[in-house]
Tab-separated table of C-alpha atoms in Angstrom:
chain	number	residue	atom	x	y	z
A	1	MET	CA	-0.596	62.311	-41.731
A	2	LYS	CA	-2.461	65.565	-42.143
A	3	PHE	CA	-5.523	63.725	-43.388
A	4	VAL	CA	-5.388	61.242	-40.485
A	5	ARG	CA	-5.254	64.085	-37.983
A	6	ASN	CA	-8.271	65.599	-39.697
A	7	LEU	CA	-10.093	62.406	-39.523
A	8	GLU	CA	-9.266	62.002	-35.912
A	9	ASN	CA	-10.686	65.594	-35.369
A	10	PHE	CA	-13.603	64.728	-37.279
A	11	PHE	CA	-14.240	61.753	-35.094
A	12	GLU	CA	-13.586	63.636	-31.877
A	13	LYS	CA	-15.980	66.546	-32.842
A	14	TYR	CA	-18.868	64.819	-34.443
A	15	ILE	CA	-19.014	61.192	-33.193
A	16	GLU	CA	-17.480	61.277	-29.569
A	17	GLY	CA	-18.871	64.730	-28.921
A	18	PHE	CA	-22.357	63.776	-29.925
A	19	PHE	CA	-22.334	60.362	-28.115
A	20	ASN	CA	-20.937	61.719	-24.907
A	21	LYS	CA	-23.718	64.164	-24.723
A	22	TYR	CA	-26.624	61.671	-25.360
A	23	MET	CA	-25.350	58.115	-24.824
A	24	SER	CA	-22.660	58.394	-22.013
A	25	SER	CA	-24.486	55.694	-19.998
A	26	GLY	CA	-25.089	53.382	-22.857
A	27	LEU	CA	-23.341	52.217	-26.155
A	28	GLN	CA	-20.026	53.677	-26.559
A	29	PRO	CA	-19.372	55.472	-30.002
A	30	VAL	CA	-15.864	54.114	-30.451
A	31	GLU	CA	-17.305	50.435	-30.544
A	32	ILE	CA	-19.925	51.271	-33.010
A	33	ALA	CA	-17.815	53.154	-35.333
A	34	ARG	CA	-15.004	50.594	-35.215
A	35	GLU	CA	-17.447	47.840	-35.988
A	36	LEU	CA	-18.926	49.814	-38.995
A	37	ILE	CA	-15.409	50.217	-40.415
A	38	ARG	CA	-14.588	46.475	-39.757
A	39	ARG	CA	-17.743	45.287	-41.628
A	40	MET	CA	-16.911	47.686	-44.415
A	41	GLU	CA	-13.422	46.023	-44.921
A	42	ASP	CA	-14.821	42.654	-44.488
A	43	ASP	CA	-17.651	43.055	-47.026
A	44	ARG	CA	-15.696	44.945	-49.881
A	45	MET	CA	-15.607	43.975	-53.273
A	46	VAL	CA	-12.280	44.486	-55.260
A	47	GLY	CA	-12.637	45.525	-58.769
A	48	VAL	CA	-10.011	46.015	-61.535
A	49	SER	CA	-9.778	49.770	-60.827
A	50	HIS	CA	-11.959	50.321	-57.785
A	51	ILE	CA	-12.688	48.886	-54.447
A	52	PHE	CA	-16.430	48.840	-53.791
A	53	VAL	CA	-17.948	48.736	-50.273
A	54	PRO	CA	-21.543	48.311	-49.039
A	55	ASN	CA	-23.464	51.404	-48.813
A	56	TYR	CA	-26.207	50.240	-46.183
A	57	TYR	CA	-25.229	49.554	-42.631
A	58	ALA	CA	-27.808	48.284	-40.119
A	59	VAL	CA	-26.912	48.607	-36.439
A	60	TYR	CA	-29.122	46.413	-34.305
A	61	VAL	CA	-29.403	47.319	-30.571
A	62	SER	CA	-31.498	46.194	-27.690
A	63	ALA	CA	-34.985	47.479	-27.238
A	64	GLU	CA	-33.962	49.283	-24.081
A	65	GLU	CA	-31.109	51.077	-25.914
A	66	TYR	CA	-33.283	51.926	-28.858
A	67	LYS	CA	-35.886	53.361	-26.680
A	68	ARG	CA	-33.371	55.589	-24.981
A	69	ILE	CA	-31.952	57.109	-28.205
A	70	GLU	CA	-35.117	57.163	-30.162
A	71	SER	CA	-35.839	60.724	-29.870
A	72	TYR	CA	-32.482	61.903	-31.611
A	73	LEU	CA	-32.231	58.657	-33.712
A	74	GLN	CA	-31.829	60.549	-37.031
A	75	THR	CA	-28.963	62.572	-35.745
A	76	VAL	CA	-27.137	59.656	-34.541
A	77	CYS	CA	-27.338	57.828	-37.909
A	78	GLN	CA	-26.319	60.938	-39.671
A	79	GLU	CA	-23.216	61.411	-37.660
A	80	LEU	CA	-22.181	57.754	-38.036
A	81	THR	CA	-22.841	57.948	-41.874
A	82	GLU	CA	-20.586	60.917	-42.060
A	83	TYR	CA	-17.773	59.180	-40.181
A	84	LEU	CA	-18.124	56.095	-42.440
A	85	TYR	CA	-17.997	58.298	-45.680
A	86	ALA	CA	-14.854	60.084	-44.355
A	87	GLU	CA	-13.179	56.767	-43.512
A	88	ALA	CA	-14.036	55.146	-46.915
A	89	GLY	CA	-12.560	58.301	-48.589
A	90	SER	CA	-9.365	57.973	-46.556
A	91	LYS	CA	-8.974	54.320	-47.870
A	92	GLY	CA	-9.792	55.156	-51.494
A	93	TYR	CA	-13.045	53.000	-51.361
A	94	THR	CA	-16.110	53.548	-53.439
A	95	PHE	CA	-19.612	53.351	-52.303
A	96	VAL	CA	-22.275	51.714	-54.540
A	97	GLY	CA	-25.091	54.220	-53.807
A	98	ASN	CA	-25.460	56.742	-51.055
A	99	PRO	CA	-24.161	55.524	-47.695
A	100	GLN	CA	-26.669	55.034	-45.000
A	101	VAL	CA	-26.600	53.830	-41.389
A	102	GLU	CA	-29.733	52.625	-39.746
A	103	ILE	CA	-30.465	51.713	-36.169
A	104	LEU	CA	-32.962	48.953	-35.616
A	105	VAL	CA	-34.283	46.946	-32.621
A	106	GLU	CA	-33.089	43.386	-31.891
A	107	GLU	CA	-35.014	41.944	-29.098
A	108	LEU	CA	-32.635	39.163	-28.227
A	109	LEU	CA	-29.665	41.558	-27.564
A	110	GLU	CA	-28.727	42.445	-24.145
A	111	LYS	CA	-28.176	46.161	-23.185
A	112	HIS	CA	-24.963	47.687	-24.278
A	113	SER	CA	-24.371	44.919	-26.921
A	114	PHE	CA	-24.980	45.372	-30.722
A	115	SER	CA	-24.513	43.787	-34.151
A	116	VAL	CA	-23.959	45.203	-37.671
A	117	VAL	CA	-25.270	43.948	-41.038
A	118	THR	CA	-24.305	45.309	-44.256
A	119	LYS	CA	-25.413	45.140	-47.866
A	120	PHE	CA	-25.278	46.599	-51.433
A	121	THR	CA	-28.411	48.198	-52.218
A	122	GLU	CA	-27.423	48.703	-55.889
A	123	ALA	CA	-25.900	46.403	-58.645
A	124	LEU	CA	-22.133	46.719	-58.678
A	125	PRO	CA	-20.866	48.851	-61.708
A	126	ILE	CA	-18.330	45.987	-62.480
A	127	ASP	CA	-21.033	43.756	-63.592
A	128	ASN	CA	-21.228	45.164	-67.135
A	129	GLU	CA	-17.858	46.688	-67.573
A	130	SER	CA	-14.946	45.616	-69.675
A	131	CYS	CA	-11.223	46.144	-69.715
A	132	SER	CA	-8.852	46.141	-72.620
A	133	CYS	CA	-5.372	44.431	-72.259
A	134	LYS	CA	-2.498	44.520	-74.659
A	135	VAL	CA	-1.013	41.050	-75.523
A	136	LYS	CA	2.457	40.692	-77.227
A	137	LYS	CA	2.230	38.440	-80.354
A	138	SER	CA	5.118	36.165	-81.192
A	139	GLU	CA	6.200	38.492	-84.052
A	140	GLY	CA	6.582	41.370	-81.615
A	141	LYS	CA	3.507	43.202	-82.521
A	142	GLU	CA	0.781	44.270	-79.906
A	143	ASP	CA	-2.697	43.017	-80.042
A	144	THR	CA	-5.503	44.619	-78.164
A	145	ARG	CA	-8.050	42.205	-76.879
A	146	ILE	CA	-11.306	42.847	-74.867
A	147	PHE	CA	-11.937	40.733	-71.894
A	148	ASN	CA	-15.091	41.033	-69.668
A	149	LYS	CA	-14.075	41.318	-66.109
A	150	PHE	CA	-15.797	38.131	-65.253
A	151	ASP	CA	-13.503	36.233	-67.439
A	152	LEU	CA	-10.536	37.461	-65.419
A	153	PRO	CA	-9.174	35.255	-62.359
A	154	LEU	CA	-11.714	35.736	-59.497
A	155	ALA	CA	-9.008	37.088	-57.060
A	156	ASP	CA	-8.354	40.014	-59.712
A	157	PHE	CA	-11.688	41.746	-59.071
A	158	THR	CA	-13.661	40.372	-56.060
A	159	LYS	CA	-13.256	39.137	-52.585
A	160	LYS	CA	-16.350	36.951	-52.603
A	161	THR	CA	-19.488	36.182	-54.565
A	162	LEU	CA	-22.677	36.702	-52.668
A	163	LEU	CA	-25.387	34.164	-52.623
A	164	HIS	CA	-28.776	35.285	-53.799
A	165	GLY	CA	-31.875	33.925	-52.308
A	166	VAL	CA	-35.552	34.456	-52.064
A	167	LEU	CA	-38.219	33.740	-49.314
A	168	THR	CA	-41.673	33.148	-50.615
A	169	VAL	CA	-45.006	32.482	-48.680
A	170	SER	CA	-46.667	29.501	-50.132
A	171	GLU	CA	-49.301	28.855	-47.646
A	172	GLY	CA	-51.151	31.136	-45.216
A	173	LEU	CA	-52.621	34.662	-44.998
A	174	ASP	CA	-49.865	36.043	-47.033
A	175	THR	CA	-49.410	33.608	-49.760
A	176	GLY	CA	-47.432	35.210	-52.716
A	177	LEU	CA	-45.502	37.569	-50.457
A	178	SER	CA	-41.769	37.356	-51.015
A	179	VAL	CA	-38.399	39.021	-50.242
A	180	ASP	CA	-35.080	38.876	-51.775
A	181	ILE	CA	-32.111	38.002	-49.515
A	182	THR	CA	-28.329	38.491	-49.837
A	183	ALA	CA	-25.939	39.509	-47.226
A	184	GLY	CA	-28.404	41.511	-45.232
A	185	ARG	CA	-30.581	40.126	-42.215
A	186	VAL	CA	-34.184	39.295	-42.914
A	187	ASN	CA	-36.638	39.471	-39.893
A	188	ILE	CA	-39.695	37.268	-40.153
A	189	GLY	CA	-42.930	37.823	-37.981
A	190	ARG	CA	-45.899	39.866	-37.161
A	191	ARG	CA	-43.895	43.096	-36.579
A	192	GLU	CA	-44.735	45.539	-39.465
A	193	SER	CA	-41.037	46.720	-39.591
A	194	ASN	CA	-39.872	43.174	-40.377
A	195	GLU	CA	-38.494	42.484	-43.938
A	196	LEU	CA	-41.019	39.757	-44.078
A	197	PRO	CA	-44.153	40.975	-42.121
A	198	LEU	CA	-46.749	38.385	-41.520
A	199	SER	CA	-50.528	38.635	-40.899
A	200	ASP	CA	-50.514	35.263	-39.027
A	201	MET	CA	-51.593	35.691	-35.513
A	202	ASN	CA	-49.795	32.476	-34.577
A	203	THR	CA	-46.454	33.975	-35.307
A	204	SER	CA	-44.505	36.008	-32.828
A	205	ARG	CA	-43.779	39.858	-33.425
A	206	LEU	CA	-40.181	38.626	-34.200
A	207	HIS	CA	-40.605	34.879	-34.779
A	208	ALA	CA	-37.419	34.048	-36.690
A	209	TYR	CA	-34.647	35.667	-38.803
A	210	VAL	CA	-32.287	34.787	-41.537
A	211	ILE	CA	-28.673	35.827	-41.622
A	212	TYR	CA	-25.852	35.444	-44.139
A	213	GLU	CA	-22.825	33.515	-42.915
A	214	ASP	CA	-19.973	31.730	-44.807
A	215	ASN	CA	-21.840	32.119	-48.065
A	216	HIS	CA	-24.888	30.431	-46.832
A	217	HIS	CA	-28.301	31.731	-45.336
A	218	ILE	CA	-29.148	30.612	-41.872
A	219	ILE	CA	-32.440	30.739	-40.202
A	220	LEU	CA	-32.568	31.204	-36.494
A	221	ASP	CA	-35.701	30.925	-34.166
A	222	ALA	CA	-35.984	34.193	-32.113
A	223	LYS	CA	-37.393	32.356	-29.160
A	224	SER	CA	-40.944	32.218	-30.595
A	225	LEU	CA	-43.837	30.846	-28.721
A	226	ASN	CA	-44.875	28.286	-31.403
A	227	GLY	CA	-41.384	27.443	-32.709
A	228	THR	CA	-39.767	27.472	-36.165
A	229	TYR	CA	-39.704	24.325	-38.334
A	230	VAL	CA	-37.796	23.415	-41.520
A	231	ASN	CA	-38.980	20.382	-43.499
A	232	ASN	CA	-41.318	19.439	-40.444
A	233	HIS	CA	-38.317	19.479	-38.167
A	234	ARG	CA	-38.208	22.186	-35.164
A	235	VAL	CA	-34.991	24.055	-35.588
A	236	TYR	CA	-33.232	26.680	-33.506
A	237	ARG	CA	-30.439	27.308	-36.078
A	238	LYS	CA	-30.363	25.733	-39.475
A	239	THR	CA	-28.466	26.363	-42.600
A	240	LEU	CA	-30.947	26.618	-45.369
A	241	LYS	CA	-30.871	24.715	-48.806
A	242	ASP	CA	-32.852	25.405	-52.019
A	243	GLY	CA	-36.253	24.239	-51.711
A	244	ASP	CA	-36.545	24.169	-47.843
A	245	ARG	CA	-40.024	24.607	-46.435
A	246	ILE	CA	-40.023	26.925	-43.383
A	247	LYS	CA	-43.072	26.714	-41.162
A	248	VAL	CA	-43.764	29.537	-38.504
A	249	GLY	CA	-47.276	29.565	-37.013
A	250	ASN	CA	-49.738	28.571	-39.982
A	251	THR	CA	-47.424	30.084	-42.468
A	252	VAL	CA	-45.221	28.044	-44.782
A	253	ILE	CA	-42.367	29.872	-46.436
A	254	VAL	CA	-40.238	28.363	-49.309
A	255	TYR	CA	-36.494	29.202	-49.477
A	256	GLY	CA	-35.071	29.326	-52.940
A	257	VAL	CA	-31.561	30.097	-54.546
A	258	LYS	CA	-31.483	32.553	-57.522
């Protein structure tokens, strides 16, 4: 109970105090912080001796909200990161890499609304670990055997297995450019801050984006001027399959599964 009270005091002092000062007319701190914790819970990976949680959290806000808080963005992110770290500690979770909260612009979002995307920026330590288990022999003697953790039942160490994919530009000015994708969001278009920035002037600044949902990668058109096409069919939302050809402007991007 003492730790819970301390956590509440931390939240009131560092999170609510800061946001009430700078963001009283916009996004509410409680909503953002609770969504960060919810996503941390949803995307956790359960190991034999540890519960691993994503260390990177991208908070997407509207362009209007972003502009309003841009001058003190670093402080906002730092306060949210500290709260996330404290909450993970209270639950006994382990971060894979240093935790980081980043606030980014999503042009399609309305004012006061936001979305959160998480990802692991480093490989999980359980990938190369083993565990020893003592097994009783029929004659009553103990035998120690070594099992790789991936030989154990899936439910014993992980909540879900992430789908790993890659987007590679096969035609256009940026031929050869590629980006790996897992559970994070990938923005595509002319904007330099996009995960897949394009030189093609026939693409919009934010032309389309790929999200991770139900162990699939899904591409969505971002209300682009010239449209988004998958295998020569215009789409607004499409679940991607290995080998799909995505066309934005004069650029062709191939989606592959690793």
